[in-house]
Coordinates of C-alpha atoms in Angstrom, one line a residue:
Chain A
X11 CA 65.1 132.6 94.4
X12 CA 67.0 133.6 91.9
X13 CA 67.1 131.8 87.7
X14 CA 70.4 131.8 86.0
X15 CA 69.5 132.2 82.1
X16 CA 72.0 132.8 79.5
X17 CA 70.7 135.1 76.8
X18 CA 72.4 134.8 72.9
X19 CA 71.5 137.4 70.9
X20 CA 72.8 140.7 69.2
X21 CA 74.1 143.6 70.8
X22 CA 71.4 145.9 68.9
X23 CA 68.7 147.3 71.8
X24 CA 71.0 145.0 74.6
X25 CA 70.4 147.8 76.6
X26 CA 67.4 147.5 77.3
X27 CA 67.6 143.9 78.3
X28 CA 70.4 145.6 80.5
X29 CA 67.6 147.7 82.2
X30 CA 64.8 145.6 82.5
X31 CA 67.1 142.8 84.6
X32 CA 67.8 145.8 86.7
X33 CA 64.2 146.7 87.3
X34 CA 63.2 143.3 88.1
X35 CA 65.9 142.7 91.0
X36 CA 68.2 141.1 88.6
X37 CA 72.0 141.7 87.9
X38 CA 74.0 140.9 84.9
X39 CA 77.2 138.4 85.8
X40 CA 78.8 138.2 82.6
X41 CA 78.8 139.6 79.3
X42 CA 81.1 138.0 76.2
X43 CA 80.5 140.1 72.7
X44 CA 81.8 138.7 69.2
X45 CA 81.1 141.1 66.9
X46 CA 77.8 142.3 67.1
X47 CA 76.4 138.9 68.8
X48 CA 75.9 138.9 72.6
X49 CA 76.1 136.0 75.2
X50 CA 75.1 137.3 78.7
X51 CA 74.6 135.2 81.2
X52 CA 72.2 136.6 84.1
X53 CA 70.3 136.1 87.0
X54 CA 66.6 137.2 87.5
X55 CA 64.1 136.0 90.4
X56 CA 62.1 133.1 89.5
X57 CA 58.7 135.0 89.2
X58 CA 60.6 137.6 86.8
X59 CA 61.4 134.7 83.5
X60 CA 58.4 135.4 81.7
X61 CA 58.9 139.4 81.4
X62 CA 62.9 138.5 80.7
X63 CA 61.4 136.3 78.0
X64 CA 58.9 138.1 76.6
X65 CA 62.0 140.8 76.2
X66 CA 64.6 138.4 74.6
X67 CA 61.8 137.1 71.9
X68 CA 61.4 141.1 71.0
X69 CA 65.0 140.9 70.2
X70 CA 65.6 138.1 68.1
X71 CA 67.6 136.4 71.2
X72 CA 67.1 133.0 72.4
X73 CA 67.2 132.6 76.4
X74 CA 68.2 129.1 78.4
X75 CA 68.7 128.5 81.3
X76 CA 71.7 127.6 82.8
X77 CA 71.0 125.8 86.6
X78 CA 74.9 126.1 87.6
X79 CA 75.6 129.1 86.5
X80 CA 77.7 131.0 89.1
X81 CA 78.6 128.0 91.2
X82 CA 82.1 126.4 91.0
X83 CA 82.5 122.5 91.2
X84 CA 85.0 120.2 92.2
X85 CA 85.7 116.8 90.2
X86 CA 87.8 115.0 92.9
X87 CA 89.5 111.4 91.3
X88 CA 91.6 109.4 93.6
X89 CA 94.6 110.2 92.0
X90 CA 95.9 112.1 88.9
X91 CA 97.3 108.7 87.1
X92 CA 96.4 107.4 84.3
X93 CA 94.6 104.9 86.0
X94 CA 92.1 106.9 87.8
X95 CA 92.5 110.2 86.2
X96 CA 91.8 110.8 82.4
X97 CA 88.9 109.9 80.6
X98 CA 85.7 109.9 82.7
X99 CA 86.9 113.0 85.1
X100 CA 87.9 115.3 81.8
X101 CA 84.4 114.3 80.5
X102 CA 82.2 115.0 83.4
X103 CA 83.9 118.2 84.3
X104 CA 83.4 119.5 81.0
X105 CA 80.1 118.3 81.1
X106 CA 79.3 119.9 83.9
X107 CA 80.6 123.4 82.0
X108 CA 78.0 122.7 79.5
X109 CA 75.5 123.7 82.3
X110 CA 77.0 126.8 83.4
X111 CA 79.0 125.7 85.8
X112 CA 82.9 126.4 86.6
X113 CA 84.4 123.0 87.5
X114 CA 87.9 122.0 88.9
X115 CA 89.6 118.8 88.6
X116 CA 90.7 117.7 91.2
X117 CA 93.6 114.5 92.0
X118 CA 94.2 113.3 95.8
X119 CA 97.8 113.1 96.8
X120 CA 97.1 109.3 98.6
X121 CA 93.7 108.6 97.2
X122 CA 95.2 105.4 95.5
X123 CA 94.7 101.8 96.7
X124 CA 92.0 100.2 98.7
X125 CA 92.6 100.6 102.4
X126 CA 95.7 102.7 102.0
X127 CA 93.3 105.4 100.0
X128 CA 93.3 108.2 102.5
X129 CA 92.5 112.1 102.1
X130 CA 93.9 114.6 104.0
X131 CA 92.2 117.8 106.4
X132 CA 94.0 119.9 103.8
X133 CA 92.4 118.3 101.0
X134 CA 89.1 118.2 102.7
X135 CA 89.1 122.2 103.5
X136 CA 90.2 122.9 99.8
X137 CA 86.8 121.0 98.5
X138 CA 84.9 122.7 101.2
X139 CA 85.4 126.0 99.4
X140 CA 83.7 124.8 96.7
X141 CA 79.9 124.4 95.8
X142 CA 79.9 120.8 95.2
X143 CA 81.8 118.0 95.0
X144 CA 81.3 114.8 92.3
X145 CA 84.0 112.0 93.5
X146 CA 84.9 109.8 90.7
X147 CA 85.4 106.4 92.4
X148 CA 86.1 102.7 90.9
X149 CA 84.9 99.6 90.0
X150 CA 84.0 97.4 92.9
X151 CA 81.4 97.8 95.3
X152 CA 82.9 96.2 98.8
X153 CA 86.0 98.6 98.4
X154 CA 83.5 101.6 97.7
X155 CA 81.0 100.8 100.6
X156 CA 83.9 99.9 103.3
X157 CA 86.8 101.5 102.6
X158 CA 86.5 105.0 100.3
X159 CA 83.2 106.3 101.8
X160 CA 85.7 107.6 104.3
X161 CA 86.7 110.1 101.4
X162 CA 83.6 112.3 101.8
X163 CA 83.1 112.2 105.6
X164 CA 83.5 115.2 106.8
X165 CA 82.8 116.9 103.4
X166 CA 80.3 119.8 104.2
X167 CA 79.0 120.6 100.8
X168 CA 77.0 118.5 99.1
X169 CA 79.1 115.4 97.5
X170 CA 77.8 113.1 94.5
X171 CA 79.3 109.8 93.4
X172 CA 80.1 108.4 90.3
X173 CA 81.9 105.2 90.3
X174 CA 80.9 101.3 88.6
X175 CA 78.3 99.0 90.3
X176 CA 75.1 99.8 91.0
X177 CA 74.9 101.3 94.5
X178 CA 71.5 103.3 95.9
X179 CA 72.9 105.5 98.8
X180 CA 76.1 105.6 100.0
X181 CA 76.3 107.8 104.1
X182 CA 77.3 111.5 103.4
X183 CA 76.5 111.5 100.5
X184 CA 73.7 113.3 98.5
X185 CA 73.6 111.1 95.2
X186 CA 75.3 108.7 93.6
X187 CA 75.4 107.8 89.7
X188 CA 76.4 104.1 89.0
X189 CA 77.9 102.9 85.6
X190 CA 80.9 104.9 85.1
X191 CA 84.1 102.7 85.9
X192 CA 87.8 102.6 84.9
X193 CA 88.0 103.3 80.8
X194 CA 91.0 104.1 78.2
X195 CA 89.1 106.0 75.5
X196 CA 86.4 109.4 76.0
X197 CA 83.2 109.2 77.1
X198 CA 81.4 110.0 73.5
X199 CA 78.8 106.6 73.1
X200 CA 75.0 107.1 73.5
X201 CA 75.0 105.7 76.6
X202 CA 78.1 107.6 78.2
X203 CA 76.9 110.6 77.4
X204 CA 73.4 109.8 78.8
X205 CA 75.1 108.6 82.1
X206 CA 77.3 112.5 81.8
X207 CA 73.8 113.8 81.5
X208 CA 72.3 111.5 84.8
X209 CA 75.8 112.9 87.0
X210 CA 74.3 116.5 85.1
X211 CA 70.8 116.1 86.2
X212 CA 72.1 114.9 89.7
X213 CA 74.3 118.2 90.2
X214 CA 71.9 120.4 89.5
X215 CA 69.3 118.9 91.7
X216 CA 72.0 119.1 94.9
X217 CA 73.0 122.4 93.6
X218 CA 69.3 123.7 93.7
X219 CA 68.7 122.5 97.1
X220 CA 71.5 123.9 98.2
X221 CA 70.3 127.7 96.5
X222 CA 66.7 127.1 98.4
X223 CA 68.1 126.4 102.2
X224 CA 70.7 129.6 101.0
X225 CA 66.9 131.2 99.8
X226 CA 65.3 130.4 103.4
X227 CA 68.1 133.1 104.9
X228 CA 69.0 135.1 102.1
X229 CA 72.5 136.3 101.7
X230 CA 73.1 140.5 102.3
X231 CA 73.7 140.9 98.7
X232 CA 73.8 138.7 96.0
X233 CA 77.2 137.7 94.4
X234 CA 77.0 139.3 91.4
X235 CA 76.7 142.4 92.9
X236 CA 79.5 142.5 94.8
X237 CA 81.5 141.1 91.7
X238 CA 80.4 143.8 89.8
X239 CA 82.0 146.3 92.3
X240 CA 85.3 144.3 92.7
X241 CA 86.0 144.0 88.9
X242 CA 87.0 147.8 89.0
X243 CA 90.2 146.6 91.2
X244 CA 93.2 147.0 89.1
X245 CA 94.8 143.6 90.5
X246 CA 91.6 142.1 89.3
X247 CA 91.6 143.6 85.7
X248 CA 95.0 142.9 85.4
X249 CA 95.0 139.4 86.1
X250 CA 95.6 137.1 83.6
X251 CA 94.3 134.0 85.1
X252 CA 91.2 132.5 83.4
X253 CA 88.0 134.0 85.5
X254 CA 89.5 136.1 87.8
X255 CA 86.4 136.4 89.8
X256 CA 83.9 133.0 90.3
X257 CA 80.9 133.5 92.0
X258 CA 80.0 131.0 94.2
X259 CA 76.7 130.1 95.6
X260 CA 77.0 132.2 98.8
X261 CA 80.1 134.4 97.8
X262 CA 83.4 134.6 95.6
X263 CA 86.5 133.8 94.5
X264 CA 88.7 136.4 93.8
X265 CA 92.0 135.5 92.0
X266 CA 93.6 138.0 93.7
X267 CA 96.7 137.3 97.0
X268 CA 94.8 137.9 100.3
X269 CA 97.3 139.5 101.9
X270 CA 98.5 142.0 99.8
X271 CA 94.6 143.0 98.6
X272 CA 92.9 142.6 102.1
X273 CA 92.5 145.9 102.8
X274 CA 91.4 147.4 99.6
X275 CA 88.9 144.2 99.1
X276 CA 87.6 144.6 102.9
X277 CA 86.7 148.8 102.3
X278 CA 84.8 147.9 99.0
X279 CA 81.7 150.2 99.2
X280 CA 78.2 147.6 99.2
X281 CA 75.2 149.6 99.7
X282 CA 76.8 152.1 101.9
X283 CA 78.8 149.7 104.0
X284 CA 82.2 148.1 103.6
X285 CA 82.9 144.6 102.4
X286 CA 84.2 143.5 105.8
X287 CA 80.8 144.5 107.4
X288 CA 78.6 142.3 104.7
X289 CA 81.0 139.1 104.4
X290 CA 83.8 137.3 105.8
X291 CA 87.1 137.6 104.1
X292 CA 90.0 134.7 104.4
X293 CA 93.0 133.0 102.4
X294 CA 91.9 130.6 100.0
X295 CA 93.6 127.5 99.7
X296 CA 94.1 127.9 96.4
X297 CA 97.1 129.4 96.0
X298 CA 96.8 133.4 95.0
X299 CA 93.1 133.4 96.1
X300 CA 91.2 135.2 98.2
X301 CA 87.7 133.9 99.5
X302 CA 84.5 136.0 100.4
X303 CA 81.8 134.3 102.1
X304 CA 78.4 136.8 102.4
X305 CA 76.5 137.2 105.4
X306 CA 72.7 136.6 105.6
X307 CA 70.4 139.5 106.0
X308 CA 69.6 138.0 109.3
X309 CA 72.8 138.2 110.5
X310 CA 74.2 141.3 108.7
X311 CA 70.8 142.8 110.7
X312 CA 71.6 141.4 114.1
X313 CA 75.5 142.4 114.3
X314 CA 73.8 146.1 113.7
X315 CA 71.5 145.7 116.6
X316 CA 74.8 144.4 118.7
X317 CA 76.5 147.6 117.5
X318 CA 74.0 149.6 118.0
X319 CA 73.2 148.1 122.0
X320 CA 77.1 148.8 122.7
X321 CA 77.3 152.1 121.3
X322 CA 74.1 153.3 123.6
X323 CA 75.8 151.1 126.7
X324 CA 78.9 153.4 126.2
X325 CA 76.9 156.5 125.6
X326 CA 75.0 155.7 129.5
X327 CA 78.1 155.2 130.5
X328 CA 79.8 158.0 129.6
X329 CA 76.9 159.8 130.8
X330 CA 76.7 158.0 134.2
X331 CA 80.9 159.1 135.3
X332 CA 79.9 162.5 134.1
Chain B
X3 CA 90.6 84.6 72.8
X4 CA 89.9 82.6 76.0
X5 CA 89.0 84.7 78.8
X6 CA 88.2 83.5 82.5
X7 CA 87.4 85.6 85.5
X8 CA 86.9 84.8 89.2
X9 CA 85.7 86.9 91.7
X10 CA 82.5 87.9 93.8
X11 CA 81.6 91.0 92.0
X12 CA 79.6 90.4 88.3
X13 CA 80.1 94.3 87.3
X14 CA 83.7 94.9 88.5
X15 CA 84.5 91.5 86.9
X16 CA 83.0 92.7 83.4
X17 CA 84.4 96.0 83.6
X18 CA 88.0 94.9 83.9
X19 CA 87.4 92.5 81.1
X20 CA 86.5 95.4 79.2
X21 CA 89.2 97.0 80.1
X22 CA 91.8 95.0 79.2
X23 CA 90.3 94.3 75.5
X24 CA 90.2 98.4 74.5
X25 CA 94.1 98.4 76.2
X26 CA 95.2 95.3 74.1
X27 CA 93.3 97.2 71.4
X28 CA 95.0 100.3 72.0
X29 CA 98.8 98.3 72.4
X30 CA 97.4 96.5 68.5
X31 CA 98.3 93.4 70.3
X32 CA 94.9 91.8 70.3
X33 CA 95.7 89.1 67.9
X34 CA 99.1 87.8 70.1
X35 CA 96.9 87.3 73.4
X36 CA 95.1 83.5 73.2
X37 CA 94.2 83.4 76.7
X38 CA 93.7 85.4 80.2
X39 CA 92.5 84.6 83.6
X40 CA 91.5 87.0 86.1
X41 CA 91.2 86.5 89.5
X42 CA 89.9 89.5 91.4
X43 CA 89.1 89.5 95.3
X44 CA 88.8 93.2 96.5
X45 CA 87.9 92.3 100.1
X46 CA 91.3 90.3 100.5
X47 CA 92.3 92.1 99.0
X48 CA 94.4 90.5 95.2
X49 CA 94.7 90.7 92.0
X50 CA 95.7 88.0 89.6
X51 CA 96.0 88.3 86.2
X52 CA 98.0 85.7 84.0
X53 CA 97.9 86.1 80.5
X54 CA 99.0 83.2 77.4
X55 CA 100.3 84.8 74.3
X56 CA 101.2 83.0 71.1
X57 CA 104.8 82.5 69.7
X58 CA 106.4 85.2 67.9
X59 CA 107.7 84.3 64.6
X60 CA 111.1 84.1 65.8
X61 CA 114.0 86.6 64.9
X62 CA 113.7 89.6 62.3
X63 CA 116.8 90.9 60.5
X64 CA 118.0 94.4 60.1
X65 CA 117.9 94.0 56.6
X66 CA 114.1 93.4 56.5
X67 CA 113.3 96.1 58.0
X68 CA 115.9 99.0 57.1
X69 CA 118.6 99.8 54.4
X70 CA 122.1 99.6 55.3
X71 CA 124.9 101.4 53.4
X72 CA 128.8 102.2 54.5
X73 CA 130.0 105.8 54.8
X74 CA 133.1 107.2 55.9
X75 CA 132.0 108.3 59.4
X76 CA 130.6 105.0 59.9
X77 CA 127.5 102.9 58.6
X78 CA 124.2 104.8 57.8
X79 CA 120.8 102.8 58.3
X80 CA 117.5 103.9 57.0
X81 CA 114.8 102.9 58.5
X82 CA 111.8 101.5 56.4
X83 CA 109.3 100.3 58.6
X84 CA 108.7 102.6 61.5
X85 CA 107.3 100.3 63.3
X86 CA 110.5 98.8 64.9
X87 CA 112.6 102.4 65.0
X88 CA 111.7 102.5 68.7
X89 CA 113.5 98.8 69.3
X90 CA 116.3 99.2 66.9
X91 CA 117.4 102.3 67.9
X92 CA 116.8 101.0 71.6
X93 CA 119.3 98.0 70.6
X94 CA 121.8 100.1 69.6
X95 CA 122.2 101.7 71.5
X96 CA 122.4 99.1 74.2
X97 CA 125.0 97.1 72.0
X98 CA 127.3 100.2 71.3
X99 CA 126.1 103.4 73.5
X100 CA 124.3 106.3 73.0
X101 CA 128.0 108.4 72.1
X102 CA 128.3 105.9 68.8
X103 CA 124.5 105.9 67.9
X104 CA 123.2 109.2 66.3
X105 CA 119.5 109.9 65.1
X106 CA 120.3 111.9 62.0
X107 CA 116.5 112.4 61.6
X108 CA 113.3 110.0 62.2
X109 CA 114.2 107.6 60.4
X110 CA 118.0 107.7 59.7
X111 CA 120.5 106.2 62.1
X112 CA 124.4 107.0 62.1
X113 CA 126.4 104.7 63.5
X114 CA 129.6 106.4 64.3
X115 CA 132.9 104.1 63.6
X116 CA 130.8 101.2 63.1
X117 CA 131.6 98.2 60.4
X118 CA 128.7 97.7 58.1
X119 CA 129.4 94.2 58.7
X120 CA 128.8 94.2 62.2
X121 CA 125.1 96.0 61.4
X122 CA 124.3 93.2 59.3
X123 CA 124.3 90.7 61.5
X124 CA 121.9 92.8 64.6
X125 CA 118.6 90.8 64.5
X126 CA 115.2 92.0 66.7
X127 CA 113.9 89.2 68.7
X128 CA 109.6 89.5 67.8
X129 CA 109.2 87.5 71.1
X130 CA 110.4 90.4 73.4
X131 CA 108.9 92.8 71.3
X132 CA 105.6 91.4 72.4
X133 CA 106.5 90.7 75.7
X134 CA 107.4 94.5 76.5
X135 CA 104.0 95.3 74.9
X136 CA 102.0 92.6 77.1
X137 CA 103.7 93.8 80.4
X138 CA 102.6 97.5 78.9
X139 CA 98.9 96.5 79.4
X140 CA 99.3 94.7 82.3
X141 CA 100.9 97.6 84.0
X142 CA 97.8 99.8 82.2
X143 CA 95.3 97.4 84.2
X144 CA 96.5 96.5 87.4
X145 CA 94.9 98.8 90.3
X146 CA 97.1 101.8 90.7
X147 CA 97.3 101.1 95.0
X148 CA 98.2 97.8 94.5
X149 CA 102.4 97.9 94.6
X150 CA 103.3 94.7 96.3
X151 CA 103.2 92.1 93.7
X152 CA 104.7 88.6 92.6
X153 CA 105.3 87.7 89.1
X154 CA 106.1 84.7 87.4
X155 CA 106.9 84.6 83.5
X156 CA 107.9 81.9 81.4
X157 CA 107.6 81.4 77.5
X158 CA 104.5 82.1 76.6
X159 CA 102.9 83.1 79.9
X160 CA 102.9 86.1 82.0
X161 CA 101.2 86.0 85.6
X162 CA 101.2 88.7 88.1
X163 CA 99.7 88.8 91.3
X164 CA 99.6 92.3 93.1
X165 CA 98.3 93.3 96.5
X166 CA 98.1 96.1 98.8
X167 CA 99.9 95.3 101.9
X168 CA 100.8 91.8 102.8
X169 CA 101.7 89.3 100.2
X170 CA 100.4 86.2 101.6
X171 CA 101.8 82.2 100.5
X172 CA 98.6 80.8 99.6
X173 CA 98.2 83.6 97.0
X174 CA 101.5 82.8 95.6
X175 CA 100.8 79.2 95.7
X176 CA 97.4 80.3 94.0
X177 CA 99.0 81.9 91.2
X178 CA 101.9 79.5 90.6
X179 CA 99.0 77.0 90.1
X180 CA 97.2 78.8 87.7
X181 CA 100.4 80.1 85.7
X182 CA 101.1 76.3 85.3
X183 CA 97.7 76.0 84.3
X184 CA 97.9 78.3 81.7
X185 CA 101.2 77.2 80.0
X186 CA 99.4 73.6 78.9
X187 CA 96.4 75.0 77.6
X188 CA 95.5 74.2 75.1
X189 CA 93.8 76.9 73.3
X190 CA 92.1 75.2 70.2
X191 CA 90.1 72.8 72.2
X192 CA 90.7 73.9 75.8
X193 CA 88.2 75.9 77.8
X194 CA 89.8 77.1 81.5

């Protein structure tokens, strides 16, 4: 499985960080110089840390680990009032960038209200694209266990809950962080940031579980690897939206319109075959997006035995009306 | 400041108590609020809040809190304490229109064709000052779903009840009971 570390350092002998994470099965995902300090953030296999350690000590550079780096998050409020809205989901999304990861906040259109709180198929397909999901609920426990569990039914990635009284487990759900309610000032006390911390800790434990049953069927190719290739499209390098590309735990979001880039995204060149063979391309729901889901190995390996049976069924074929 | 809160759920009872102190805190009106009574239900599902305030010390005169002086265009005011520009200005120009009433800068007011005389004797009532600013934090508190509501609102109290879908009679009768309740506390030696 692979370790996201970030490394800070100089850019003296980066290079040969640069190398070693090749020659360990690694791949670089992003690289941000200032002057002649470095922050790159990659990802190694597990096994690999102590080598990429030993390497970063030899430069001066100080390694950490990042456990949501490349994944993108969605912080999903009832509504985008003031009511539900400012203070705790602002804090926990940017808590949650803290740990690598990319987050989005999100508002329902009708979240608001207890029985009347409703979330749409729409709605539900845009916060499947993502990662994970942390639903910032309110205050009271009977309108949280009957009425807005119903807001993370049929969400298939994994969903954590933050909202006020102390509740266990909640169905369809994978944790849930009590002691964050309704509030008109930041999150910046002892104990709010060790409850941002607790909705951190719980993230990253859903988010690793999620990267081993991913591990159990490996994706094709890892993410960064095919981000690496699509960076050199000049619609992505000329986009001035903030992260252009976002790696996602088993693909990508390019930032990019799907139907004007289809084509030139699908005949991208992964180890000898074309994007379209490897991973699943489709319209994002965010607007201006396009979304790339990678194949397992498994399955990559199969659809090549399928192509191979039909091409030696047409071949007897052939040979049998001759 | 009393405060008094029903309802089944200990943490969701605290919480809005919570609440409603850092928004009076944030309005600065902590020191004008003697009294409050919740009373939250959420599987009914209401919410009652009726809050007690103390009297305002009565009328404040332009001349208190601005300077006055007569031009040709009309009478120029200058404003000295900030604090009421919002509410003068919003007098104005509810006495004479917003084509008459010009904000020359911040904290200077032109009063086109206007009689220096007739400035003089505009007064701010505190009372409504503070009554704007308590129905500021009640509309800050109250659940965001909750649109059907009932108010009642004398003197000194405020009481709004607010619901989801079906405002029910006993509710109201529940709240006009406790609004009367509130208006003869007596704070000093009262507890609700």
């Amino acid at each position: 499985m692979y370790k996201v570390l970030l490394f800070d350092g100089g850019v003296y002998r980066v290079n040969e960080l640069y190398e070693l994470v090749e020659d360990v099965g690694g791949f670089i995902i992003q690289k941000t110089q200032t002057h002649v300090q470095i922050l790159v953030t990659l990802a190694i296999p597990e096994e690999e840390r102590d080598v990429i350690e030993k390497k970063s000590q030899e430069l001066g550079a100080k390694l950490t680990e990042i456990p949501l780096g490349g994944t993108e998050i969605a912080v999903v409020a009832p509504t985008l009032g003031r009511h539900h809205m400012p203070h705790p989901v602002c804090d926990i999304a940017e808590h949650l960038r803290r740990y690598g990861a990319i987050t989005v906040v999100m508002g329902l259109a009708r979240g608001k209200g207890r029985k009347s709180a409703q979330i749409s198929a729409e709605e539900k397909a845009l916060i499947n694209e993502y990662d994970a999901a942390v639903f910032v609920l309110g205050n009271f426990e009977d309108c949280i266990r009957k009425e807005k569990v119903r807001l993370f039914e049929d969400i298939e990635i994994p969903v954590v809950v933050a909202c006020g009284p102390a509740i266990d487990t909640l169905p369809n759900c994978s944790a849930v962080v009590s002691g964050v309610c309704r509030r008109v000032e930041r999150m910046r006390r002892a104990e709010d940031i060790a409850k941002l911390e607790e909705i951190a800790e719980k993230v990253c434990k859903v988010v690793e579980e999620r990267r081993r049953v991913i591990d159990e069927d490996p994706l094709f190719v890892h993410p960064a690897e095919v981000r690496q290739r699509i960076e050199d499209l000049p619609a992505v390098q000329k986009s001035l939206r903030p992260a252009p590309v976002v790696l996602h735990l088993d693909g990508l979001r390019v930032k990019i319109p799907y139907h004007e880039w289809k084509d030139q995204l699908a005949s991208i060149d992964v180890y000898g075959r074309k994007l379209k063979e490897i991973a699943e391309l489709s319209d994002s729901r965010l607007d201006g997006s396009t979304l790339i889901k990678i194949y397992s190995a498994s399955r990559v390996e199969s659809m090549n035995q399928l192509e191979s049976k039909e091409l030696l069924r047409d071949q007897a074929s052939a040979y049998a009306k001759e | 400041m009393i405060v008094k809160v029903e309802g089944p759920e200990k943490f969701g009872n605290e919480s809005y108590v919570e609440l409603f102190n850092s928004i009076l805190l944030d309005i600065g009106i902590t020191r004008h609020v003697e009294a409050v009574k919740f009373i939250i239900k959420p599987s009914d599902p209401f919410f009652l809040i009726s809050v007690k305030t103390r009297k305002a010390a009565g009328k404040i005169r332009i001349t208190e809190i601005a300077e006055i002086s007569q031009g040709k265009d009309g009478t120029h005011i200058n404003i000295i304490d900030e604090n009421y520009a919002p509410s003068l200005i919003s007098l104005l120009w509810q006495l004479y229109g917003r084509d008459r009433i010009e904000q020359l800068s911040r904290l200077e007011i032109l009063c086109k064709g206007i009689d220096e005389k007739e400035i003089l004797e505009i007064a701010i009532d505190r009372g409504e000052e503070l009554r704007k600013k308590v129905l500021d934090a009640l509309w800050r508190l109250l659940p965001e779903g909750f649109k059907v509501r009932y108010d009642l609102s004398s003197e000194s109290v405020i009481t709004i009840l607010a619901t989801e879908y079906e405002m029910k009679e006993e509710w109201k009768r529940l709240a006009e009971e406790v609004h009367a309740e509130m208006e003869v506390l007596d704070v000093q030696g009262a507890s609700l």
